[in-house]
XYZ file of C-alpha atoms in Angstrom:
415
model
C 62.463 -55.259 48.655
C 65.969 -55.243 50.751
C 66.992 -58.051 48.177
C 66.747 -56.285 45.492
C 69.651 -54.007 46.316
C 72.132 -56.915 45.511
C 70.576 -56.241 41.178
C 72.494 -54.228 39.233
C 69.434 -52.217 37.274
C 69.606 -51.384 33.914
C 68.059 -48.098 35.074
C 66.218 -46.293 37.421
C 63.906 -43.294 36.482
C 64.189 -41.457 40.023
C 61.121 -38.548 41.374
C 58.367 -39.269 39.217
C 54.553 -39.392 39.500
C 52.144 -42.383 38.730
C 48.383 -40.660 40.047
C 47.712 -37.412 39.487
C 49.598 -35.535 42.179
C 50.986 -38.217 43.978
C 54.073 -38.764 45.842
C 57.557 -39.471 43.852
C 58.470 -42.771 43.115
C 61.584 -44.518 41.618
C 61.342 -46.822 39.202
C 63.484 -49.741 38.728
C 63.857 -51.778 35.254
C 65.673 -55.050 35.773
C 66.376 -57.126 32.104
C 63.257 -54.901 30.930
C 60.705 -55.740 32.963
C 59.969 -53.493 36.248
C 60.912 -54.397 39.043
C 60.812 -51.897 41.758
C 58.640 -48.964 42.342
C 58.816 -47.508 45.718
C 59.935 -43.945 47.289
C 64.243 -43.385 47.642
C 65.084 -46.450 46.500
C 68.465 -47.367 46.684
C 70.660 -49.688 44.169
C 72.974 -50.127 42.185
C 71.902 -49.087 38.092
C 73.670 -48.573 34.736
C 72.067 -45.602 34.398
C 69.681 -43.021 36.649
C 67.459 -40.529 34.936
C 65.863 -38.198 37.351
C 61.668 -37.521 36.229
C 62.129 -34.501 38.104
C 58.305 -35.276 39.228
C 57.126 -36.038 36.131
C 54.078 -38.164 35.021
C 54.676 -41.716 34.571
C 52.788 -43.555 32.845
C 52.104 -46.888 30.256
C 52.456 -44.543 27.216
C 49.961 -43.760 24.522
C 47.805 -45.916 21.731
C 47.091 -44.608 18.621
C 44.210 -46.975 17.605
C 43.242 -45.273 13.989
C 47.023 -43.944 12.383
C 47.076 -43.982 8.375
C 51.065 -44.251 7.630
C 50.398 -45.104 4.166
C 48.742 -41.702 2.788
C 50.537 -39.049 5.376
C 52.380 -36.130 3.772
C 50.804 -35.933 0.244
C 49.543 -31.710 0.402
C 52.085 -31.281 -2.338
C 50.315 -34.034 -4.459
C 46.786 -33.312 -3.835
C 44.108 -30.796 -4.499
C 42.042 -29.480 -1.699
C 38.814 -27.195 -3.057
C 35.928 -28.817 -1.401
C 37.148 -29.915 1.898
C 34.889 -32.845 1.250
C 35.081 -36.791 2.462
C 34.202 -37.482 -1.241
C 37.539 -35.226 -2.579
C 39.598 -36.865 -0.077
C 38.987 -39.822 -1.139
C 38.748 -39.207 -4.797
C 42.016 -36.486 -4.419
C 44.266 -39.935 -2.353
C 42.545 -42.824 -5.214
C 44.724 -40.527 -7.797
C 47.400 -39.626 -5.953
C 47.803 -43.390 -4.915
C 49.399 -45.327 -8.134
C 52.502 -43.160 -7.931
C 53.551 -43.979 -4.566
C 56.742 -45.899 -4.000
C 57.468 -48.291 -1.674
C 60.302 -46.031 -0.557
C 58.317 -43.361 -0.910
C 55.506 -44.882 1.248
C 58.595 -45.765 3.795
C 59.816 -42.008 3.817
C 57.096 -40.405 4.802
C 55.820 -42.859 7.400
C 58.898 -42.859 9.360
C 58.018 -39.290 9.696
C 55.019 -39.427 10.700
C 56.492 -42.912 12.993
C 59.809 -40.721 14.551
C 56.935 -37.593 15.459
C 54.496 -40.323 17.459
C 58.109 -41.615 19.128
C 59.101 -37.843 20.243
C 55.208 -37.619 21.428
C 55.500 -41.221 23.626
C 53.069 -43.572 21.315
C 54.213 -46.750 22.407
C 51.320 -48.935 19.678
C 50.032 -48.677 17.312
C 47.482 -49.304 14.791
C 47.963 -48.127 11.213
C 45.521 -48.880 8.128
C 47.693 -49.531 4.674
C 45.454 -49.435 1.442
C 45.707 -52.021 -0.624
C 43.539 -52.521 -3.922
C 45.634 -52.362 -7.980
C 45.632 -48.798 -7.552
C 48.265 -49.775 -4.860
C 49.481 -52.773 -5.692
C 51.647 -53.887 -2.231
C 53.547 -50.989 -2.563
C 52.721 -49.200 0.616
C 51.964 -53.355 2.101
C 55.726 -53.924 1.643
C 56.906 -50.454 3.284
C 54.313 -50.751 6.288
C 55.832 -53.953 7.118
C 59.106 -52.676 6.621
C 58.511 -49.600 9.502
C 56.878 -52.372 11.261
C 60.394 -53.620 12.336
C 62.764 -51.067 11.873
C 60.858 -49.147 14.562
C 59.758 -51.946 16.850
C 62.449 -50.810 19.409
C 60.940 -47.993 20.358
C 57.265 -48.958 18.851
C 54.490 -51.585 18.365
C 53.225 -51.259 14.872
C 49.787 -52.898 13.988
C 48.938 -53.498 10.132
C 45.457 -53.465 9.430
C 44.808 -54.525 5.330
C 42.540 -52.199 4.105
C 39.693 -51.802 1.666
C 39.342 -47.801 1.085
C 37.576 -47.913 -2.165
C 34.971 -50.166 -1.788
C 34.766 -54.680 -2.533
C 31.993 -55.259 -5.155
C 32.816 -52.745 -7.235
C 36.618 -54.366 -7.561
C 36.698 -58.381 -6.955
C 40.274 -57.610 -7.719
C 40.857 -55.694 -3.776
C 39.667 -59.036 -2.517
C 41.843 -61.330 -3.484
C 44.621 -59.329 -2.497
C 43.432 -58.437 0.385
C 43.515 -62.273 1.249
C 47.293 -62.442 0.486
C 47.888 -59.492 2.520
C 46.750 -61.929 5.520
C 48.275 -64.628 4.299
C 51.582 -62.015 4.336
C 51.731 -60.339 7.850
C 49.262 -57.920 8.156
C 47.710 -58.433 11.508
C 43.972 -57.418 10.839
C 41.198 -56.660 8.163
C 39.491 -52.961 7.453
C 36.663 -52.419 5.748
C 34.693 -48.814 4.669
C 31.399 -49.804 3.408
C 30.356 -46.458 2.710
C 31.852 -46.309 -0.111
C 31.357 -49.218 -1.658
C 28.074 -49.675 -3.919
C 26.484 -52.441 -1.486
C 27.955 -51.791 2.362
C 26.048 -55.135 3.226
C 27.583 -57.464 1.213
C 30.803 -55.870 1.788
C 30.993 -56.408 5.029
C 30.140 -59.652 5.148
C 33.099 -59.827 2.553
C 35.387 -58.893 5.548
C 33.796 -60.686 8.089
C 34.317 -63.816 5.617
C 38.463 -62.823 5.669
C 38.412 -62.580 8.797
C 36.847 -65.850 10.042
C 39.585 -67.321 7.002
C 42.413 -65.666 9.071
C 41.402 -65.650 12.248
C 41.987 -61.511 12.460
C 40.528 -58.767 13.868
C 38.082 -56.740 12.238
C 38.245 -52.340 11.933
C 35.367 -50.866 10.201
C 35.094 -47.007 8.424
C 32.168 -46.196 9.319
C 28.531 -43.935 9.055
C 31.087 -40.642 7.910
C 28.566 -38.793 7.585
C 25.828 -36.383 9.631
C 22.764 -38.381 8.771
C 21.719 -40.523 11.017
C 19.161 -42.101 9.164
C 21.900 -43.585 6.585
C 23.957 -45.955 8.868
C 25.488 -49.939 8.329
C 25.676 -50.502 12.404
C 22.881 -52.385 12.275
C 24.978 -54.579 9.902
C 28.003 -54.248 11.378
C 27.002 -55.452 14.859
C 24.657 -57.824 13.245
C 27.819 -59.461 11.534
C 29.679 -59.593 14.914
C 27.207 -61.222 16.759
C 27.056 -64.107 14.162
C 30.239 -64.854 13.776
C 31.439 -65.155 17.501
C 33.256 -61.721 17.187
C 32.200 -60.077 19.968
C 35.750 -58.157 21.382
C 37.747 -58.381 18.006
C 35.678 -55.711 16.156
C 36.302 -51.845 16.252
C 34.751 -48.779 14.297
C 36.130 -45.771 13.299
C 34.611 -42.097 13.069
C 30.179 -43.249 12.985
C 30.236 -38.827 13.295
C 26.276 -38.950 12.732
C 25.923 -40.455 16.252
C 26.602 -36.263 16.852
C 24.112 -35.776 14.589
C 21.542 -37.756 17.795
C 19.980 -37.073 20.731
C 21.832 -38.219 23.744
C 18.963 -40.674 24.509
C 19.431 -42.532 21.246
C 23.205 -42.603 21.570
C 23.223 -44.453 25.241
C 20.674 -46.818 23.383
C 23.260 -47.288 20.581
C 26.171 -47.427 22.935
C 24.036 -50.524 25.124
C 23.861 -52.364 21.849
C 27.801 -51.925 21.047
C 28.250 -52.671 24.484
C 26.771 -55.891 24.068
C 28.170 -56.489 20.832
C 32.164 -56.153 22.007
C 32.259 -53.265 19.164
C 34.667 -50.689 20.502
C 34.568 -47.255 19.153
C 37.521 -44.915 18.063
C 36.367 -40.928 16.965
C 39.003 -39.223 15.242
C 38.577 -35.778 15.633
C 40.792 -33.577 13.937
C 39.424 -35.463 10.251
C 36.051 -35.902 11.767
C 36.243 -31.771 12.374
C 37.737 -30.710 9.363
C 35.330 -33.226 6.567
C 32.086 -32.211 8.145
C 29.047 -29.922 8.018
C 30.836 -28.655 4.495
C 27.589 -27.356 3.405
C 26.364 -25.321 6.946
C 27.809 -21.591 6.679
C 27.411 -20.823 10.253
C 26.692 -22.816 13.280
C 28.720 -25.373 11.806
C 28.194 -28.918 12.920
C 30.937 -30.442 14.490
C 30.352 -33.902 13.795
C 32.324 -36.092 16.397
C 30.833 -39.090 17.755
C 30.180 -38.269 21.631
C 32.677 -40.877 23.113
C 32.706 -39.991 26.657
C 28.767 -40.889 26.797
C 29.194 -44.015 25.080
C 32.221 -45.320 26.835
C 30.053 -44.075 30.497
C 27.476 -47.100 28.839
C 30.128 -49.438 28.459
C 32.047 -49.097 25.259
C 35.358 -49.519 24.491
C 35.902 -46.113 23.022
C 39.700 -44.439 21.976
C 40.269 -41.184 20.528
C 43.140 -41.332 17.519
C 45.057 -39.400 14.946
C 43.988 -40.945 12.224
C 45.215 -38.642 9.332
C 48.472 -36.074 8.980
C 48.866 -33.779 5.951
C 46.374 -35.139 3.244
C 43.293 -34.013 1.654
C 41.135 -36.123 4.864
C 43.517 -33.689 7.464
C 45.516 -30.992 5.892
C 47.169 -31.045 9.283
C 48.796 -33.103 12.109
C 51.634 -33.351 14.194
C 50.646 -37.363 16.121
C 50.528 -35.717 19.231
C 47.967 -38.024 21.302
C 47.294 -35.634 24.203
C 47.117 -32.625 22.014
C 44.120 -35.303 20.656
C 43.349 -35.408 23.533
C 42.654 -31.955 24.442
C 41.675 -31.256 20.934
C 38.284 -33.887 21.832
C 38.023 -32.278 25.502
C 37.525 -28.770 24.044
C 35.186 -30.019 21.270
C 33.014 -32.158 23.958
C 32.800 -29.254 25.962
C 33.785 -31.276 29.190
C 35.009 -30.089 32.509
C 34.728 -32.099 35.044
C 37.759 -34.367 36.948
C 35.732 -37.109 35.847
C 35.693 -36.019 32.585
C 39.170 -35.166 31.869
C 40.436 -38.000 33.077
C 38.052 -39.990 30.862
C 39.916 -38.922 27.835
C 42.977 -39.826 29.053
C 41.952 -42.896 29.705
C 41.013 -42.837 25.673
C 44.450 -42.554 24.876
C 45.638 -44.519 27.127
C 44.538 -47.447 29.142
C 40.602 -48.085 26.577
C 42.978 -47.307 23.490
C 45.565 -50.437 24.526
C 42.016 -52.059 25.339
C 40.885 -51.850 22.424
C 44.055 -53.393 20.951
C 43.700 -55.701 23.434
C 47.167 -55.642 24.468
C 47.823 -54.851 28.669
C 49.021 -51.020 29.712
C 50.185 -50.075 32.672
C 53.301 -49.582 35.063
C 53.094 -52.866 37.870
C 56.196 -54.932 38.963
C 56.662 -58.104 36.605
C 55.135 -55.749 33.387
C 57.315 -54.839 30.737
C 59.300 -51.354 30.936
C 57.279 -49.300 28.732
C 57.496 -46.015 30.511
C 56.669 -42.836 29.375
C 57.234 -39.620 31.101
C 55.579 -36.168 31.135
C 55.776 -33.021 32.564
C 53.262 -32.513 34.289
C 51.234 -33.800 38.356
C 49.007 -36.370 36.203
C 46.619 -37.318 33.244
C 44.437 -34.526 33.769
C 46.984 -31.794 34.307
C 48.409 -33.447 31.374
C 45.248 -33.019 29.253
C 44.013 -29.379 29.927
C 47.752 -28.769 29.407
C 48.890 -30.503 26.758
C 51.322 -31.457 28.610
C 55.098 -31.678 27.458
C 56.033 -35.554 26.552
C 59.824 -35.682 27.986
C 61.195 -39.109 28.221
C 60.353 -42.621 27.346
C 61.801 -46.411 28.050
C 60.380 -49.572 25.763
C 61.311 -52.873 27.434
C 64.079 -50.771 29.683
C 65.880 -49.389 27.176
C 66.044 -45.503 26.395
C 63.746 -45.034 23.187
C 63.704 -40.575 22.775
C 64.583 -37.460 24.969
C 63.221 -34.924 24.205
C 64.958 -32.849 27.321
C 63.887 -30.049 29.165
C 63.002 -26.833 28.532
C 65.123 -23.722 30.003
C 64.017 -20.356 30.620
C 66.928 -17.823 30.471
C 66.612 -15.112 31.890
C 68.159 -11.411 31.497
C 70.571 -11.033 34.783
């Protein structure tokens, strides 16, 4: 690497680890690309950053979030805490959304996500006669304005059904021709779930777009649209381009049944996003003791070949009346709920908000010479410690440019 000493580097991030309890290395960036990863690298750089032993990795990836309806608690009521109420209250609020209103609320969440180390997200945007294209236009602006720090995919989403509201299909078609990256459906809110699935796939094929379904959001394993999604995925040759979120009824199945479903999902190339905060809040409302967790066992599915992720979903609305867009907090929550303790299990949980999540979105991830210099530092010795401790995110770079810095905590002891 001696020849590299002649370069003036953009930045050198010093004294970081790139594996659990690994040796300290320096990461040198040239023209937005990682040029060197090695210990005690001597060079000239425009800026130096001392990582002070932090863990460096490729950043968090949020596979499932709703920016358009975030932060609307002040205009909704929560009395039942059920899915039906959340859908109903949000539908009631949507006509009042303006483009500027959606932009402001989405920006609040995106800025928190950036400061928590998220470098990519997939956001659903509801497009229907109530929301019109106002939310869509706002989120397109968000995508452009925050591209310096985060890459945002826009999923044009039918929250309230299709067969009951044919205008929505036409609007989704228009959105896919005007900047939406993929199409999303919600069969359980449609009077005809199978027709809903078929029409979503028709649009996906027409626009050569990926598909992401909200699916099987209940605790009843016998009420499922998953077989129809698997069949449609195979029929259209869409393996590797379909994701499903929630699927909370998997939590009500014995492990042997979950493993059988995992094999079917893996064979069909369908990825799964688990959404702990929402799934815990909305499920099990009919129980007053031994309340079911309602969180799909992502770690079991991952062990049998399914690409899995843990994601934010909703923030401060009737679906989830709390949240801060921190994926490491969500990973810790999942590990607690799933009662995981072994090192391999905890590493797997970190993977679900990083590499595996990126795989679900079909994008590269990780630190290596020659790759884009998108780098996040966490104040821990590695990924397992980050999950166990809810590691504090220190700073981040995208394409070699620093995008945020949270500073270092200082303890002021008395003299």
